[in-house]
Tab-separated table of C-alpha atoms in Angstrom:
chain	number	residue	atom	x	y	z
A	42	ARG	CA	124.393	74.156	106.513
A	43	LYS	CA	122.108	77.135	105.967
A	44	GLU	CA	118.670	76.416	104.512
A	45	VAL	CA	119.180	78.586	101.459
A	46	GLU	CA	122.592	79.844	100.324
A	47	GLN	CA	123.706	82.317	97.709
A	48	ASP	CA	127.073	83.683	96.721
A	49	PRO	CA	126.769	87.318	97.897
A	50	GLY	CA	129.072	88.531	95.083
A	51	PRO	CA	129.241	91.176	93.835
A	52	PHE	CA	129.320	89.927	90.319
A	53	ASN	CA	130.844	92.791	88.295
A	54	VAL	CA	130.248	92.273	84.579
A	55	PRO	CA	130.344	94.408	81.389
A	56	GLU	CA	127.266	95.223	79.391
A	57	GLY	CA	126.352	92.411	77.072
A	58	ALA	CA	127.852	89.711	79.194
A	59	THR	CA	126.120	86.538	80.307
A	60	VAL	CA	126.044	85.892	83.995
A	61	ALA	CA	124.675	83.052	86.093
A	62	PHE	CA	123.845	82.749	89.766
A	63	ASN	CA	123.090	79.657	91.794
A	64	CYS	CA	121.074	79.167	94.935
A	65	THR	CA	121.427	75.976	96.968
A	66	TYR	CA	118.835	74.684	99.352
A	67	SER	CA	119.029	72.030	102.070
A	68	ASN	CA	115.410	70.845	102.333
A	69	SER	CA	114.946	68.086	99.789
A	70	ALA	CA	111.136	68.360	100.291
A	71	SER	CA	111.081	71.941	98.953
A	72	GLN	CA	108.385	72.452	96.355
A	73	SER	CA	108.283	76.007	95.056
A	74	PHE	CA	111.137	78.192	93.941
A	75	PHE	CA	111.345	81.786	92.952
A	76	TRP	CA	113.799	84.460	91.896
A	77	TYR	CA	113.278	88.050	93.092
A	78	ARG	CA	115.065	91.235	92.200
A	79	GLN	CA	115.718	93.927	94.815
A	80	ASP	CA	116.967	97.376	93.958
A	81	CYS	CA	118.731	99.456	96.575
A	82	ARG	CA	116.319	100.683	99.239
A	83	LYS	CA	113.363	99.094	97.473
A	84	GLU	CA	111.207	96.052	98.041
A	85	PRO	CA	111.927	92.635	96.502
A	86	LYS	CA	110.055	92.216	93.226
A	87	LEU	CA	109.211	88.891	91.689
A	88	LEU	CA	111.385	88.154	88.704
A	89	MET	CA	110.224	84.669	87.855
A	90	SER	CA	108.996	81.396	89.333
A	91	VAL	CA	111.182	78.409	88.709
A	92	TYR	CA	109.474	75.320	87.241
A	93	SER	CA	110.794	71.795	87.165
A	94	SER	CA	111.177	71.918	83.406
A	95	GLY	CA	112.974	75.221	83.543
A	96	ASN	CA	111.593	78.445	82.202
A	97	GLU	CA	112.685	81.397	80.143
A	98	ASP	CA	111.486	85.004	80.045
A	99	GLY	CA	113.332	87.057	77.507
A	100	ARG	CA	116.952	87.362	78.563
A	101	PHE	CA	116.350	85.462	81.768
A	102	THR	CA	116.385	81.727	82.214
A	103	ALA	CA	115.684	79.854	85.438
A	104	GLN	CA	116.421	76.209	86.056
A	105	LEU	CA	115.899	73.755	88.881
A	106	ASN	CA	118.224	70.882	89.632
A	107	ARG	CA	116.523	68.696	92.276
A	108	ALA	CA	119.228	66.087	92.382
A	109	SER	CA	121.865	68.618	93.410
A	110	GLN	CA	119.343	70.843	95.229
A	111	TYR	CA	119.918	74.152	93.568
A	112	ILE	CA	118.228	76.613	91.312
A	113	SER	CA	119.968	78.881	88.851
A	114	LEU	CA	119.334	82.205	87.091
A	115	LEU	CA	120.989	83.013	83.812
A	116	ILE	CA	120.979	86.528	82.448
A	117	ARG	CA	121.999	86.989	78.822
A	118	ASP	CA	123.067	90.263	77.155
A	119	SER	CA	123.299	92.086	80.526
A	120	LYS	CA	122.032	95.682	80.653
A	121	LEU	CA	123.010	98.415	83.020
A	122	SER	CA	119.491	98.283	84.390
A	123	ASP	CA	120.038	94.644	85.491
A	124	SER	CA	122.224	95.947	88.311
A	125	ALA	CA	120.437	94.854	91.512
A	126	THR	CA	120.494	92.157	94.150
A	127	TYR	CA	118.895	88.865	93.195
A	128	LEU	CA	117.232	86.867	95.918
A	129	CYS	CA	116.132	83.286	95.649
A	130	ALA	CA	113.205	81.992	97.642
A	131	VAL	CA	112.518	78.371	98.461
A	132	MET	CA	109.265	77.077	99.877
A	133	GLY	CA	108.562	73.745	101.498
A	134	GLY	CA	105.381	71.880	102.107
A	135	SER	CA	104.536	74.112	105.064
A	136	TYR	CA	104.387	77.105	102.653
A	137	ILE	CA	106.983	78.873	104.849
A	138	PRO	CA	109.306	80.667	102.429
A	139	THR	CA	113.020	80.977	103.096
A	140	PHE	CA	114.978	83.677	101.273
A	141	GLY	CA	118.624	83.634	100.438
A	142	ARG	CA	120.774	86.610	101.390
A	143	GLY	CA	120.945	87.676	97.752
A	144	THR	CA	123.615	87.966	95.106
A	145	SER	CA	124.696	91.494	94.057
A	146	LEU	CA	125.070	92.168	90.345
A	147	ILE	CA	126.841	95.228	88.958
A	148	VAL	CA	126.701	95.731	85.198
A	149	HIS	CA	129.186	98.375	83.989
A	150	PRO	CA	129.526	100.107	80.626
B	279	ASP	CA	95.427	97.346	90.525
B	280	ALA	CA	97.047	98.692	93.672
B	281	GLY	CA	99.835	96.625	95.050
B	282	VAL	CA	100.487	95.958	98.720
B	283	ILE	CA	100.212	99.179	100.730
B	284	GLN	CA	102.259	99.844	103.816
B	285	SER	CA	102.297	102.762	106.227
B	286	PRO	CA	104.135	104.618	107.431
B	287	ARG	CA	107.040	104.489	104.963
B	288	HIS	CA	109.477	105.844	107.525
B	289	GLU	CA	109.257	105.820	111.328
B	290	VAL	CA	111.737	107.269	113.749
B	291	THR	CA	110.996	106.706	117.419
B	292	GLU	CA	112.730	106.598	120.736
B	293	MET	CA	113.495	103.436	122.631
B	294	GLY	CA	110.572	102.332	124.776
B	295	GLN	CA	107.858	103.736	122.484
B	296	GLU	CA	105.220	101.665	120.858
B	297	VAL	CA	105.383	101.323	117.095
B	298	THR	CA	102.533	100.138	114.883
B	299	LEU	CA	103.136	99.247	111.246
B	300	ARG	CA	100.232	98.772	108.878
B	301	CYS	CA	99.642	96.731	105.810
B	302	LYS	CA	96.879	96.408	103.226
B	303	PRO	CA	97.301	93.313	101.059
B	304	ILE	CA	96.353	93.012	97.392
B	305	SER	CA	92.638	92.456	97.082
B	306	GLY	CA	91.791	88.786	96.674
B	307	HIS	CA	95.044	87.545	98.191
B	308	ASN	CA	94.440	85.258	101.209
B	309	SER	CA	97.986	84.895	102.507
B	310	LEU	CA	99.880	87.701	104.211
B	311	PHE	CA	103.484	87.665	105.402
B	312	TRP	CA	105.508	90.084	107.615
B	313	TYR	CA	109.267	90.223	107.055
B	314	ARG	CA	112.205	92.133	108.577
B	315	GLN	CA	115.294	92.898	106.561
B	316	THR	CA	118.648	93.964	107.939
B	317	MET	CA	122.144	93.930	106.497
B	318	MET	CA	123.265	91.472	109.131
B	319	ARG	CA	120.437	88.918	108.893
B	320	GLY	CA	118.923	89.436	105.464
B	321	LEU	CA	115.193	88.952	104.940
B	322	GLU	CA	113.541	87.123	107.827
B	323	LEU	CA	110.003	85.930	108.021
B	324	LEU	CA	108.297	87.120	111.216
B	325	ILE	CA	104.719	85.806	110.848
B	326	TYR	CA	102.440	84.356	108.187
B	327	PHE	CA	98.621	84.589	108.030
B	328	ASN	CA	96.326	82.554	105.882
B	329	ASN	CA	92.683	83.618	105.626
B	330	ASN	CA	93.337	86.080	108.450
B	331	VAL	CA	94.534	83.354	110.781
B	332	PRO	CA	98.150	83.295	112.089
B	333	ILE	CA	99.671	80.044	110.811
B	334	ASP	CA	103.263	80.440	111.884
B	335	ASP	CA	104.721	83.053	114.181
B	336	SER	CA	107.939	81.256	115.011
B	337	GLY	CA	109.926	84.090	113.498
B	338	MET	CA	108.573	86.714	115.851
B	339	PRO	CA	111.636	87.741	117.879
B	340	GLU	CA	110.013	87.977	121.289
B	341	ASP	CA	106.953	89.006	123.235
B	342	ARG	CA	107.480	92.648	122.352
B	343	PHE	CA	106.313	91.825	118.837
B	344	SER	CA	102.676	91.122	117.999
B	345	ALA	CA	100.702	90.992	114.806
B	346	LYS	CA	97.014	90.965	114.018
B	347	MET	CA	94.870	90.567	110.965
B	348	PRO	CA	91.344	91.598	111.841
B	349	ASN	CA	90.049	91.218	108.312
B	350	ALA	CA	91.212	90.261	104.827
B	351	SER	CA	92.281	93.807	103.912
B	352	PHE	CA	94.304	94.938	106.917
B	353	SER	CA	97.114	93.774	109.160
B	354	THR	CA	99.236	95.370	111.808
B	355	LEU	CA	102.604	94.616	113.343
B	356	LYS	CA	103.177	96.173	116.706
B	357	ILE	CA	106.414	96.506	118.693
B	358	GLN	CA	106.030	97.499	122.298
B	359	PRO	CA	108.399	98.613	123.756
B	360	SER	CA	110.717	99.248	120.880
B	361	GLU	CA	114.486	98.906	121.118
B	362	PRO	CA	117.351	100.130	118.951
B	363	ARG	CA	118.016	96.604	117.676
B	364	ASP	CA	114.565	96.589	116.131
B	365	SER	CA	115.797	99.147	113.572
B	366	ALA	CA	115.245	97.538	110.169
B	367	VAL	CA	113.097	97.645	107.108
B	368	TYR	CA	109.800	95.833	107.675
B	369	PHE	CA	108.104	94.407	104.646
B	370	CYS	CA	104.581	93.091	104.221
B	371	ALA	CA	103.859	90.669	101.372
B	372	SER	CA	100.721	88.966	100.106
B	373	SER	CA	99.972	86.043	97.808
B	374	ARG	CA	96.815	84.665	96.310
B	375	ASP	CA	97.470	81.463	98.152
B	376	ALA	CA	100.299	80.359	100.346
B	377	ALA	CA	102.061	78.275	97.698
B	378	TYR	CA	102.162	81.040	95.158
B	379	GLU	CA	104.554	83.905	94.509
B	380	GLN	CA	104.513	86.806	96.966
B	381	TYR	CA	104.150	90.547	96.202
B	382	PHE	CA	105.898	92.908	98.525
B	383	GLY	CA	104.891	96.298	99.791
B	384	PRO	CA	107.327	99.214	99.697
B	385	GLY	CA	108.348	98.562	103.289
B	386	THR	CA	108.550	100.636	106.463
B	387	ARG	CA	112.016	101.842	107.422
B	388	LEU	CA	112.069	101.856	111.190
B	389	THR	CA	114.746	103.653	113.167
B	390	VAL	CA	114.706	103.335	116.960
B	391	THR	CA	117.069	105.715	118.783
């Protein structure tokens, strides 16, 4: 089993839709979790950290499920500008981050 | 504030040549990471520095790769000799401490012919 796994997609959704991505991790000792957004030919940019209690930033909600070892990202009211690849990052006690391969999102008119 | 700065942004070189990539982390950040990204393998961590000291270099592919961080504001990744399979985008990232979120530079797109 890979350390961090994501469905590569693409997820193809209309504007205004709600879409959710999951990211599973294998190391139960993982402590820090993040979602990054990467546009084509650009660097990954931090979207949000994922806290144990879950957190929300506008249209974006991130949650952590330690029992099932996954994190999720929910995007409400999708915009065309949300089209990108979404990478999850998982960090264990050694502070060595592992990134997923990313999930591609395409929002169409 | 300036973000992570990398140079060059693009590098095209011939097989066998030495390549040096440069990175300036965000001021005040004490952790620095070098990554390589390809379509086949995704984003791979090569090496991680904390307070200028290499902590984990297990991701460095082989002896042809070396990285240094002589001070808190500068790091280099060197490939000597370069090979076509080294073609990738190389990212540098920094964080205020190892456990915190990372901020990526714009990357260096390396092509080895």
